[in-house]
The first five atom37 places (N, CA, C, CB, O) and aatype in JSON, in Angstrom:
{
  "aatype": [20, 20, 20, 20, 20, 20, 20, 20, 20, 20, 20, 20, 20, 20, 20, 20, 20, 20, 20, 20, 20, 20, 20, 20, 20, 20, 20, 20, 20, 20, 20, 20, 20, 20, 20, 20, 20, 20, 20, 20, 20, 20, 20, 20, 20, 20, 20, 20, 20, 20, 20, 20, 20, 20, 20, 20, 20, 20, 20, 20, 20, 20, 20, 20, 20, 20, 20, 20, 20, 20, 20, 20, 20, 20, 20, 20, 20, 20, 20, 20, 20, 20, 20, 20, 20, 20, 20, 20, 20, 20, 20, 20, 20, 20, 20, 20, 20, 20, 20, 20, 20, 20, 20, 20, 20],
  "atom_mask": [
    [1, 1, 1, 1, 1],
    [1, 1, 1, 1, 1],
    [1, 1, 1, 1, 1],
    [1, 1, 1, 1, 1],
    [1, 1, 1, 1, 1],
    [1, 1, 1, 1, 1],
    [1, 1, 1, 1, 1],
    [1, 1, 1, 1, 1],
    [1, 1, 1, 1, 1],
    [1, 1, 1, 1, 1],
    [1, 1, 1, 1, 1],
    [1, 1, 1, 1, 1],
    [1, 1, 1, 1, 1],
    [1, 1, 1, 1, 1],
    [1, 1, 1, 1, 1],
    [1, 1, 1, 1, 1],
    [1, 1, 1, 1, 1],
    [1, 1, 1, 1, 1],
    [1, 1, 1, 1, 1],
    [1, 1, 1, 1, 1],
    [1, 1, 1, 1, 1],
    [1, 1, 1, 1, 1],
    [1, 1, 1, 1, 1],
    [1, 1, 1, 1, 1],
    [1, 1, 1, 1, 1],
    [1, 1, 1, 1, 1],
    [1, 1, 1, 1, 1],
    [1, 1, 1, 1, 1],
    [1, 1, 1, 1, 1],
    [1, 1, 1, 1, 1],
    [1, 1, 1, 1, 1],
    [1, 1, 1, 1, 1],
    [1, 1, 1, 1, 1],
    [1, 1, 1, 1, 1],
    [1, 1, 1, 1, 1],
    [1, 1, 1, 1, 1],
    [1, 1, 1, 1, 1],
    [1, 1, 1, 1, 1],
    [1, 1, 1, 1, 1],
    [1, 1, 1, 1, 1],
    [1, 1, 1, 1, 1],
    [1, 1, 1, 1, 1],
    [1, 1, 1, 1, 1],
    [1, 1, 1, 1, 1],
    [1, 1, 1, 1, 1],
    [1, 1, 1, 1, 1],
    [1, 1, 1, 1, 1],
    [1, 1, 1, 1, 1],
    [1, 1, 1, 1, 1],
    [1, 1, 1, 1, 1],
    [1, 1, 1, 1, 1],
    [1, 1, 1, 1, 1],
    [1, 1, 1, 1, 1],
    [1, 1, 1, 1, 1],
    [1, 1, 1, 1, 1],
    [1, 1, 1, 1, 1],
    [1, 1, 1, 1, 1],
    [1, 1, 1, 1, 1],
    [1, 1, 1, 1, 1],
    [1, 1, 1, 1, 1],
    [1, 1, 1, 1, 1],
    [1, 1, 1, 1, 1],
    [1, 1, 1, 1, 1],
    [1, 1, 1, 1, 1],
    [1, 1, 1, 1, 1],
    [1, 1, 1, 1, 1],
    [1, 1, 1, 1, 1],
    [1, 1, 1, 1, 1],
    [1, 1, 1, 1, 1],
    [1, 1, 1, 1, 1],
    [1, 1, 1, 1, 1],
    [1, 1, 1, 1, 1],
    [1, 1, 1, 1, 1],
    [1, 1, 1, 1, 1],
    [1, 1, 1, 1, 1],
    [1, 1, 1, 1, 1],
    [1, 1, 1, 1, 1],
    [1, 1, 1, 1, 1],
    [1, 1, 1, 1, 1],
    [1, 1, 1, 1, 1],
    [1, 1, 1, 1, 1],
    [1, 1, 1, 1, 1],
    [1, 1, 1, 1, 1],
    [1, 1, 1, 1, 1],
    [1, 1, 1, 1, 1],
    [1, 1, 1, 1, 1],
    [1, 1, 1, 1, 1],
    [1, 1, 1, 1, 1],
    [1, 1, 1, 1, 1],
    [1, 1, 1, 1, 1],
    [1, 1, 1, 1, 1],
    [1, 1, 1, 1, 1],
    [1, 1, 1, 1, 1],
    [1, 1, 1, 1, 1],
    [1, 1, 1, 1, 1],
    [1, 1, 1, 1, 1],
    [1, 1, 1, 1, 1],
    [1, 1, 1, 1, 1],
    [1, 1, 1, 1, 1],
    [1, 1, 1, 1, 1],
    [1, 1, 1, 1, 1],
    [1, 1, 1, 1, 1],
    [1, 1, 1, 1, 1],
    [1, 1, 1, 1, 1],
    [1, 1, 1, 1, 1]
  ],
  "atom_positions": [
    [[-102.19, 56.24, 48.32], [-102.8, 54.95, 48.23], [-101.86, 54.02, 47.47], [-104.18, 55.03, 47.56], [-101.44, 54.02, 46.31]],
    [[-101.73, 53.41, 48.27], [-100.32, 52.12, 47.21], [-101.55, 50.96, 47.19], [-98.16, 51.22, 48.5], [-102.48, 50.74, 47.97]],
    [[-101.05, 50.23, 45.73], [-101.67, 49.24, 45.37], [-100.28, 48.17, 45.74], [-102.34, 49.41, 43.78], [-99.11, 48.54, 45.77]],
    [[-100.67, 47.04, 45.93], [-99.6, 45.46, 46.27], [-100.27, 44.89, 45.47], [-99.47, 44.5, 47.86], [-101.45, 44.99, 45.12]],
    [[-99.06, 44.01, 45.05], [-99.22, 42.97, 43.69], [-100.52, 42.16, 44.07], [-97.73, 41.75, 43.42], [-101.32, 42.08, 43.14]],
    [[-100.92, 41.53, 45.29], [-102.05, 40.78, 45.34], [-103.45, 41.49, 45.24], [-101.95, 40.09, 46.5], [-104.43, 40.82, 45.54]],
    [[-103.65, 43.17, 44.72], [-104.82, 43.63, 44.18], [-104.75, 43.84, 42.78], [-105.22, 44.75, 44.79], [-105.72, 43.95, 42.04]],
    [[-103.12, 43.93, 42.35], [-103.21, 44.42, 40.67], [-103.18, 42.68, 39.89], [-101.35, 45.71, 40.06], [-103.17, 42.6, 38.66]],
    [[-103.18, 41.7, 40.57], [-103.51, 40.77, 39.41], [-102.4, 40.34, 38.99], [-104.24, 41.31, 38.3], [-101.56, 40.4, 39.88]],
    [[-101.85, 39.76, 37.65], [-101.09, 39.2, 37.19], [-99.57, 39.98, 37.05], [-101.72, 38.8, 36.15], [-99.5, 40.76, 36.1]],
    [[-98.48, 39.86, 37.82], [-97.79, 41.1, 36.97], [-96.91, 40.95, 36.17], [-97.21, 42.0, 37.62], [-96.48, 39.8, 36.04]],
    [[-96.53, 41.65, 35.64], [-95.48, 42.42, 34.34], [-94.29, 40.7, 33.89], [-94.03, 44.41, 35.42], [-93.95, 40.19, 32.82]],
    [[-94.02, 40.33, 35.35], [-92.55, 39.24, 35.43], [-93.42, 38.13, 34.78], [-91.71, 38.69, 37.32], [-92.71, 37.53, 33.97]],
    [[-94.64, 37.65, 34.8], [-95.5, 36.35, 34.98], [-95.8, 36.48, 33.23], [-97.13, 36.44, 36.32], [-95.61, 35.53, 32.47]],
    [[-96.3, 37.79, 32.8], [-96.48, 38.11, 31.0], [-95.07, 37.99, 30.44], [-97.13, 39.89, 30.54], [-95.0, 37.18, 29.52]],
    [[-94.01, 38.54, 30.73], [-92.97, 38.88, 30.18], [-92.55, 37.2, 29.81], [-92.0, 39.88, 31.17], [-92.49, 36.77, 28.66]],
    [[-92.3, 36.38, 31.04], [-92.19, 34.66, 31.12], [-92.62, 34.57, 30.3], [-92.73, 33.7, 32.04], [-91.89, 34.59, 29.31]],
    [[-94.01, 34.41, 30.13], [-94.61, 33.33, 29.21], [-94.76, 34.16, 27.69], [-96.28, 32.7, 29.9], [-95.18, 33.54, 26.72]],
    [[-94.38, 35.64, 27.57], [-93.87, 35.68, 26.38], [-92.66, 35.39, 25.68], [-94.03, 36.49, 26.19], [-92.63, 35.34, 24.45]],
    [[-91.25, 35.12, 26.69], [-90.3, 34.46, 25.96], [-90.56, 33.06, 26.21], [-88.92, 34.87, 26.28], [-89.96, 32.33, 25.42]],
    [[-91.07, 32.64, 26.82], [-91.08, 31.18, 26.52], [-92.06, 30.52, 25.39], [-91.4, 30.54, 27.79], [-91.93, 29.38, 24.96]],
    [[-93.08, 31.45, 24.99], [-93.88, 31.29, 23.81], [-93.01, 31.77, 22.33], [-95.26, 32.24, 24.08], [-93.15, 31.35, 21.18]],
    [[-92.39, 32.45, 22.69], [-90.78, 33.28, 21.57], [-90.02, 31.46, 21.44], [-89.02, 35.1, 23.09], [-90.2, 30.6, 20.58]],
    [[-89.4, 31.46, 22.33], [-88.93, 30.19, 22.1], [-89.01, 28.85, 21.3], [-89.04, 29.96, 22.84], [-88.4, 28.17, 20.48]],
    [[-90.4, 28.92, 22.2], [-91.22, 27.47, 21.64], [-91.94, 27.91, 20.11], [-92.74, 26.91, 22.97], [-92.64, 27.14, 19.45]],
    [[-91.68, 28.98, 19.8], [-92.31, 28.82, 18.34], [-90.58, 29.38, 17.68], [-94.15, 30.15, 17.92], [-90.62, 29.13, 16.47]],
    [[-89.69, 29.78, 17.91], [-88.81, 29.54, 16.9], [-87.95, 28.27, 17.27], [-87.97, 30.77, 16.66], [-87.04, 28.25, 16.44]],
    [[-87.84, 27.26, 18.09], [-87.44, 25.83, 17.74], [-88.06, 25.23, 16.72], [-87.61, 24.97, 18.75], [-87.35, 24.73, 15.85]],
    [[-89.32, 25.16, 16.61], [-89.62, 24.51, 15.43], [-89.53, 25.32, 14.4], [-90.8, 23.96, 15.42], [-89.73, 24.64, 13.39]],
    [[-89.37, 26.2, 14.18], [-88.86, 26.65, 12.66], [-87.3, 26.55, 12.41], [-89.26, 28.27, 12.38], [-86.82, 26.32, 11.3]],
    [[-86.56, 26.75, 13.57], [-84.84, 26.54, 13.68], [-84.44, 24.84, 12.94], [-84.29, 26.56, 15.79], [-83.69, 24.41, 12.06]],
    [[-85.46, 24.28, 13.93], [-85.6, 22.74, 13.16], [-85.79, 22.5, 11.85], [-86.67, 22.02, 13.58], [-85.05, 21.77, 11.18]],
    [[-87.03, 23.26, 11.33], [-87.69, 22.98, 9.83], [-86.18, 23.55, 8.31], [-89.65, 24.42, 9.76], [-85.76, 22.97, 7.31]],
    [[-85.79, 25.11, 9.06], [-84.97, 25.9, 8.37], [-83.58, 25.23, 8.09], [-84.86, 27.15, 9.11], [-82.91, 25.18, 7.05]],
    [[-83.36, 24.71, 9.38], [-81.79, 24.3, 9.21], [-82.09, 23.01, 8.94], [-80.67, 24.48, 10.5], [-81.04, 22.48, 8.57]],
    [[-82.81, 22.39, 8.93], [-82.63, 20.7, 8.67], [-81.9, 20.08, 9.84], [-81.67, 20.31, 7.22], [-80.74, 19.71, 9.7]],
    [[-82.56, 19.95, 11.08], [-81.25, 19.63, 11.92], [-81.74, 18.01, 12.07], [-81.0, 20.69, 13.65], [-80.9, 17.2, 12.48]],
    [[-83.14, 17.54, 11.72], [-83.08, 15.9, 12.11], [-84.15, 15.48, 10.56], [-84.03, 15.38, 14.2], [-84.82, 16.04, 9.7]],
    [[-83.74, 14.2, 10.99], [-85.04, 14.11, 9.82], [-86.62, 13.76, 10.05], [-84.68, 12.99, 8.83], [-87.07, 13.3, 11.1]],
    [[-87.14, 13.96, 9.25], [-88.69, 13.91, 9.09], [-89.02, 13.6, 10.17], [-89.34, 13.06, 8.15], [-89.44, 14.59, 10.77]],
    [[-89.08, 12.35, 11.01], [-90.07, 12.31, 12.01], [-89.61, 12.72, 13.45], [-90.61, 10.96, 12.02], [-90.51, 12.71, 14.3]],
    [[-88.58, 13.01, 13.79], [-88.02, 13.72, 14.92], [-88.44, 14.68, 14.87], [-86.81, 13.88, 15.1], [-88.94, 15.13, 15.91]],
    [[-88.46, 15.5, 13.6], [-88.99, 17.32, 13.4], [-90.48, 16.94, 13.89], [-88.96, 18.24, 11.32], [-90.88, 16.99, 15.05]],
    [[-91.16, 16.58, 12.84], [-92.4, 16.27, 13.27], [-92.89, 16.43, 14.67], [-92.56, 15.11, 12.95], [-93.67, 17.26, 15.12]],
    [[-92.06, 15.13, 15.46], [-92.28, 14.94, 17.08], [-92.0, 15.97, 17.79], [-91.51, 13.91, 17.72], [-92.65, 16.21, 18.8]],
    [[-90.72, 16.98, 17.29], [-90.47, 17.7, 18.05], [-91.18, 19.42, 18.03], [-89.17, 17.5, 17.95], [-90.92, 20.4, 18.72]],
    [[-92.11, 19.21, 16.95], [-93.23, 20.0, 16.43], [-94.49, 20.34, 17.4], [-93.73, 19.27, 15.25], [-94.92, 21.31, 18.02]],
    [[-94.87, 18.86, 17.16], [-96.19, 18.59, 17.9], [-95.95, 18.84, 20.08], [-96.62, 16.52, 17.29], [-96.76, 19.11, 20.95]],
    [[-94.33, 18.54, 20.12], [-93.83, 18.62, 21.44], [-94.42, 19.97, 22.16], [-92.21, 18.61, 21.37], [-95.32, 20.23, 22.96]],
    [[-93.07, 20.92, 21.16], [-93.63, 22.15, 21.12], [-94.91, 23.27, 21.34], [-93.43, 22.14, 20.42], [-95.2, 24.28, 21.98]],
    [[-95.47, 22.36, 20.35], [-97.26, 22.74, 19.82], [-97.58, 23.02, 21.33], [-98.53, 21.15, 18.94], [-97.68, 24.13, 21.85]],
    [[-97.75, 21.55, 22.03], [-98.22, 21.34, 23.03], [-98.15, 21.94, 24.48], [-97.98, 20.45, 22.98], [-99.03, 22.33, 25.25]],
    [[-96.72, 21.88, 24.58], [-96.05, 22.94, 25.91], [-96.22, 24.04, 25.41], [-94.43, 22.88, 26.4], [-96.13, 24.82, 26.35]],
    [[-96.52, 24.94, 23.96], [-96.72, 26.37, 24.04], [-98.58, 26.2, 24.71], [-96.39, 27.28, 22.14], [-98.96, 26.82, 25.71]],
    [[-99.12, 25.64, 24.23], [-100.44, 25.56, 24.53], [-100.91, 26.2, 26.0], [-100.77, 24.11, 24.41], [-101.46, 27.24, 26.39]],
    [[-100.14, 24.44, 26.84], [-99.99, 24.51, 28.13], [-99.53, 26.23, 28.7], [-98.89, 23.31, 28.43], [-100.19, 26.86, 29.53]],
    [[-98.18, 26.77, 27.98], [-97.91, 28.22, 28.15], [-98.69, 29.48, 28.59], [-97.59, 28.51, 27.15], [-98.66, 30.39, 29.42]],
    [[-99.38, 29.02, 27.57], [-100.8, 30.28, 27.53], [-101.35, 30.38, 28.2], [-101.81, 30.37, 26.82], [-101.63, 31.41, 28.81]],
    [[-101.92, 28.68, 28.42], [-102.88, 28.4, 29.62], [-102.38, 28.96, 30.58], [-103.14, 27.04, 30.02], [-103.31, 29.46, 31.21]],
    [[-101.29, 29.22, 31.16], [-100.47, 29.6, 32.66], [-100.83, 30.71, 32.26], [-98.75, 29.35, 33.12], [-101.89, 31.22, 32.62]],
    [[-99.81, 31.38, 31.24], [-99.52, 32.63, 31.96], [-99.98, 34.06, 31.1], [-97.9, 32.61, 32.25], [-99.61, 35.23, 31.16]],
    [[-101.07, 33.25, 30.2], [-101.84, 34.6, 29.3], [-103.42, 34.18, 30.27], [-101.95, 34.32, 26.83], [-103.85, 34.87, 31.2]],
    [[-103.88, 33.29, 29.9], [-105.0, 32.68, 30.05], [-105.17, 33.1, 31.82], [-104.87, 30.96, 29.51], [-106.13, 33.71, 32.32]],
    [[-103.91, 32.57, 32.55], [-104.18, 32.43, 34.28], [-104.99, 31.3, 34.51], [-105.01, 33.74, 35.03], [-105.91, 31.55, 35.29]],
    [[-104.95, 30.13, 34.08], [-105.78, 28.8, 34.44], [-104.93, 27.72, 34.89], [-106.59, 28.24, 33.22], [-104.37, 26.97, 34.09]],
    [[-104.84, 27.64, 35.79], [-104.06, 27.33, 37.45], [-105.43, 25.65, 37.25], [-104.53, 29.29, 39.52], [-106.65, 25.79, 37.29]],
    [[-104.74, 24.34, 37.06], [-105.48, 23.07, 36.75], [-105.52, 23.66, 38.5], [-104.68, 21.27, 35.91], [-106.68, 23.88, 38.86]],
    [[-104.62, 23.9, 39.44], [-105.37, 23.35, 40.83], [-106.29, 24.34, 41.34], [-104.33, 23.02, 42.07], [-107.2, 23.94, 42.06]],
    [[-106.19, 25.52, 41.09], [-107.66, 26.43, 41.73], [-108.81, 26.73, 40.71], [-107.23, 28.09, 42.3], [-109.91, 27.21, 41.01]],
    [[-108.29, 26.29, 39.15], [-109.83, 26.77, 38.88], [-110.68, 26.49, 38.87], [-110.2, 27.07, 38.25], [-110.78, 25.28, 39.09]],
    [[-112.09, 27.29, 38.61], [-113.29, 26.36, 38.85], [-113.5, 25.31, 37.42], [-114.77, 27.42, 39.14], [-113.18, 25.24, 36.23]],
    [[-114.21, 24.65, 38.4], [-114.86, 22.81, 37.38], [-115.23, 23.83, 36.21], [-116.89, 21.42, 38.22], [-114.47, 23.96, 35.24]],
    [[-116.2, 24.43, 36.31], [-116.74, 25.35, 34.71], [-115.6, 25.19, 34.02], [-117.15, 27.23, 34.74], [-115.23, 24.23, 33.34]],
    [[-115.05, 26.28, 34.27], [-113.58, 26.69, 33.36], [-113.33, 25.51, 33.09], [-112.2, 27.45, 34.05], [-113.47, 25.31, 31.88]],
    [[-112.92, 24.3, 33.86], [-112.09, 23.56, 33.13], [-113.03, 22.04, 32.51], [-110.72, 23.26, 34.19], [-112.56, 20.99, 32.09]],
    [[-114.35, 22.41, 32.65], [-115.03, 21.66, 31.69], [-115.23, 22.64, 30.31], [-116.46, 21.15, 32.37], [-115.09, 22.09, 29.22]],
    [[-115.51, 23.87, 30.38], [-115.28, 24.17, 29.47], [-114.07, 24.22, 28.27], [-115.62, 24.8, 29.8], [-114.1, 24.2, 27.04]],
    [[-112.99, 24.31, 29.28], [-111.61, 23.84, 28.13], [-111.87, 22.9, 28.01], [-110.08, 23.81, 28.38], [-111.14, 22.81, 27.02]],
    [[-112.45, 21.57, 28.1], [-111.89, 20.14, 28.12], [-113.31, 20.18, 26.89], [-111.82, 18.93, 29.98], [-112.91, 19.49, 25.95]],
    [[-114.28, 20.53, 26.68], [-115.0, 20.66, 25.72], [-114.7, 21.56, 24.34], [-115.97, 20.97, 26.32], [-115.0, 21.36, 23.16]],
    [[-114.27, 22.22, 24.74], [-113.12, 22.73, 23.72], [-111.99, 22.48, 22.82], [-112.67, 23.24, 24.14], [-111.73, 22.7, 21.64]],
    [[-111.53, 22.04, 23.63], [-110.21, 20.63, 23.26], [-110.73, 19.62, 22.3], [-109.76, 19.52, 24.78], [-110.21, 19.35, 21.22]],
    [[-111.93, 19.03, 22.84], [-112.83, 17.98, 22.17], [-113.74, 18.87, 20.62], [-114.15, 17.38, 23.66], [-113.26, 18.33, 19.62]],
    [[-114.12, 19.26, 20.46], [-114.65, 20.03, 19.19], [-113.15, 20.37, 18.38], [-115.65, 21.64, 19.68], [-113.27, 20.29, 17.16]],
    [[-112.15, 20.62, 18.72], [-110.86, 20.95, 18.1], [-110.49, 19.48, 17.66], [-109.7, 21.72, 19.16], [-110.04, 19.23, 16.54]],
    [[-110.66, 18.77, 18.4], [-110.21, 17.24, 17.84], [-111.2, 16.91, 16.99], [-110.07, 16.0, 18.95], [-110.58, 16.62, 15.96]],
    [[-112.39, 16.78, 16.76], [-113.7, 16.37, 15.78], [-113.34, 16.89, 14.99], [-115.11, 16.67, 15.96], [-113.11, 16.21, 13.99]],
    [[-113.05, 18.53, 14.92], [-112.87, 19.41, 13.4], [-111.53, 18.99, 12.6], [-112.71, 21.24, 13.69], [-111.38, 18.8, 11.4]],
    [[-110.61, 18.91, 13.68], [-108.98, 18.7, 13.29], [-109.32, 17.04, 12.49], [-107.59, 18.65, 15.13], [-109.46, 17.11, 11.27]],
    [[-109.43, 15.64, 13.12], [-110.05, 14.53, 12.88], [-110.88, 14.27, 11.25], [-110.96, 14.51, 14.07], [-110.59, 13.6, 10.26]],
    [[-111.96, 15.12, 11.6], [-113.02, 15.15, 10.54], [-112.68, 15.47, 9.0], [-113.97, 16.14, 10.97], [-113.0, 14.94, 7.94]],
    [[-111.78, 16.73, 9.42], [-110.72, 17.16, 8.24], [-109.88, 16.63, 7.63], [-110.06, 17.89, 8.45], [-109.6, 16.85, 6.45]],
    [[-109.29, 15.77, 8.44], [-108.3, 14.57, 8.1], [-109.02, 13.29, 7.47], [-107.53, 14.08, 9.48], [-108.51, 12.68, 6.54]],
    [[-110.06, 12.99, 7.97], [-110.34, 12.0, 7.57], [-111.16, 12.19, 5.98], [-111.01, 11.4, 8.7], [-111.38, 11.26, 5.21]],
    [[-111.51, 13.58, 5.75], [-112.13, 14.2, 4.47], [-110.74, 14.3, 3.19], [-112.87, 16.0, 4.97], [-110.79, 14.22, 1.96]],
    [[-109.7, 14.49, 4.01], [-108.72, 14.97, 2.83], [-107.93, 13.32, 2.42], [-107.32, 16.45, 3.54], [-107.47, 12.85, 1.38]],
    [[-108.11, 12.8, 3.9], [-107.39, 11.41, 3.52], [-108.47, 10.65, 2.48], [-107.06, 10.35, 5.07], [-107.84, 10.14, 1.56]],
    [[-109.98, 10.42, 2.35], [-110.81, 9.61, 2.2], [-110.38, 10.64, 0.23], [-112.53, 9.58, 3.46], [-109.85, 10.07, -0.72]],
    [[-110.76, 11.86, 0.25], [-110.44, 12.61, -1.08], [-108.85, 12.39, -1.93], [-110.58, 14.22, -0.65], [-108.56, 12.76, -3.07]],
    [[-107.88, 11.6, -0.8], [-106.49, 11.47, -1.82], [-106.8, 10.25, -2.16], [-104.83, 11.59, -1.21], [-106.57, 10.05, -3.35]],
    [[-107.46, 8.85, -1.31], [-107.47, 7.32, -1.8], [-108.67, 7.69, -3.12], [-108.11, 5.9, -0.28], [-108.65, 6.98, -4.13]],
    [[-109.58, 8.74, -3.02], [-110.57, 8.95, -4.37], [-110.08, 9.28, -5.54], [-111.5, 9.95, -4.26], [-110.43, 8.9, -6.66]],
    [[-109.02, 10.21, -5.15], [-108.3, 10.82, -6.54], [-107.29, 9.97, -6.87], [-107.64, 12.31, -6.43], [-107.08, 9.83, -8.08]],
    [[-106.53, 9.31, -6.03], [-105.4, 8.19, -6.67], [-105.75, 7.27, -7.53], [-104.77, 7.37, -5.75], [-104.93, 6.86, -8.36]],
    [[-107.14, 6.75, -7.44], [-107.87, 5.39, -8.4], [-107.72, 5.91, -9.73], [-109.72, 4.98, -8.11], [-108.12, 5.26, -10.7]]
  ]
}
């Protein structure tokens, strides 16, 4: 009985990808931070760059969430997800920022 790649699912080449490209994208920004290669707000930008395309990463090729075949669920559910991460991320910010203009007076 032989199994073909279109019954076993994701294979081996598609994980391996998106684990060096997740390898990657998380030691540029520390290569950046370590060596000092730009200043402050380039690192920054090129942080959040990062952040973002590893995100997207996962989504491909740990996750398997394909924006053109999956179902609406799935991707209302990420997109509600996303949104509670921004309120908490947001909310937090706006608690620590509102607590430094309190403590500076």
């Amino acid at each position: 009985m032989q199994h073909t790649a279109s019954t076993q699912g994701p294979d081996l080449r598609a994980y391996l990808t998106g684990l060096v490209l997740a390898l990657i994208l998380t030691a540029i920004p520390f290569a950046l931070v370590y060596f000092k290669l730009l200043s402050t707000g380039p690192t920054v930008a090129a942080i959040v760059i990062a952040a973002i395309v590893q995100v997207l990463v996962h989504l491909r090729f740990f996750l398997h969430i394909d924006f053109r075949r999956t179902p609406k669920e799935n991707l209302l559910t990420l997109f509600f997800a996303c949104f509670l991460i921004m309120v908490m991320v947001g909310g937090s910010l706006w608690i620590m920022i509102d607590l430094h203009y309190r403590m500076a007076l």
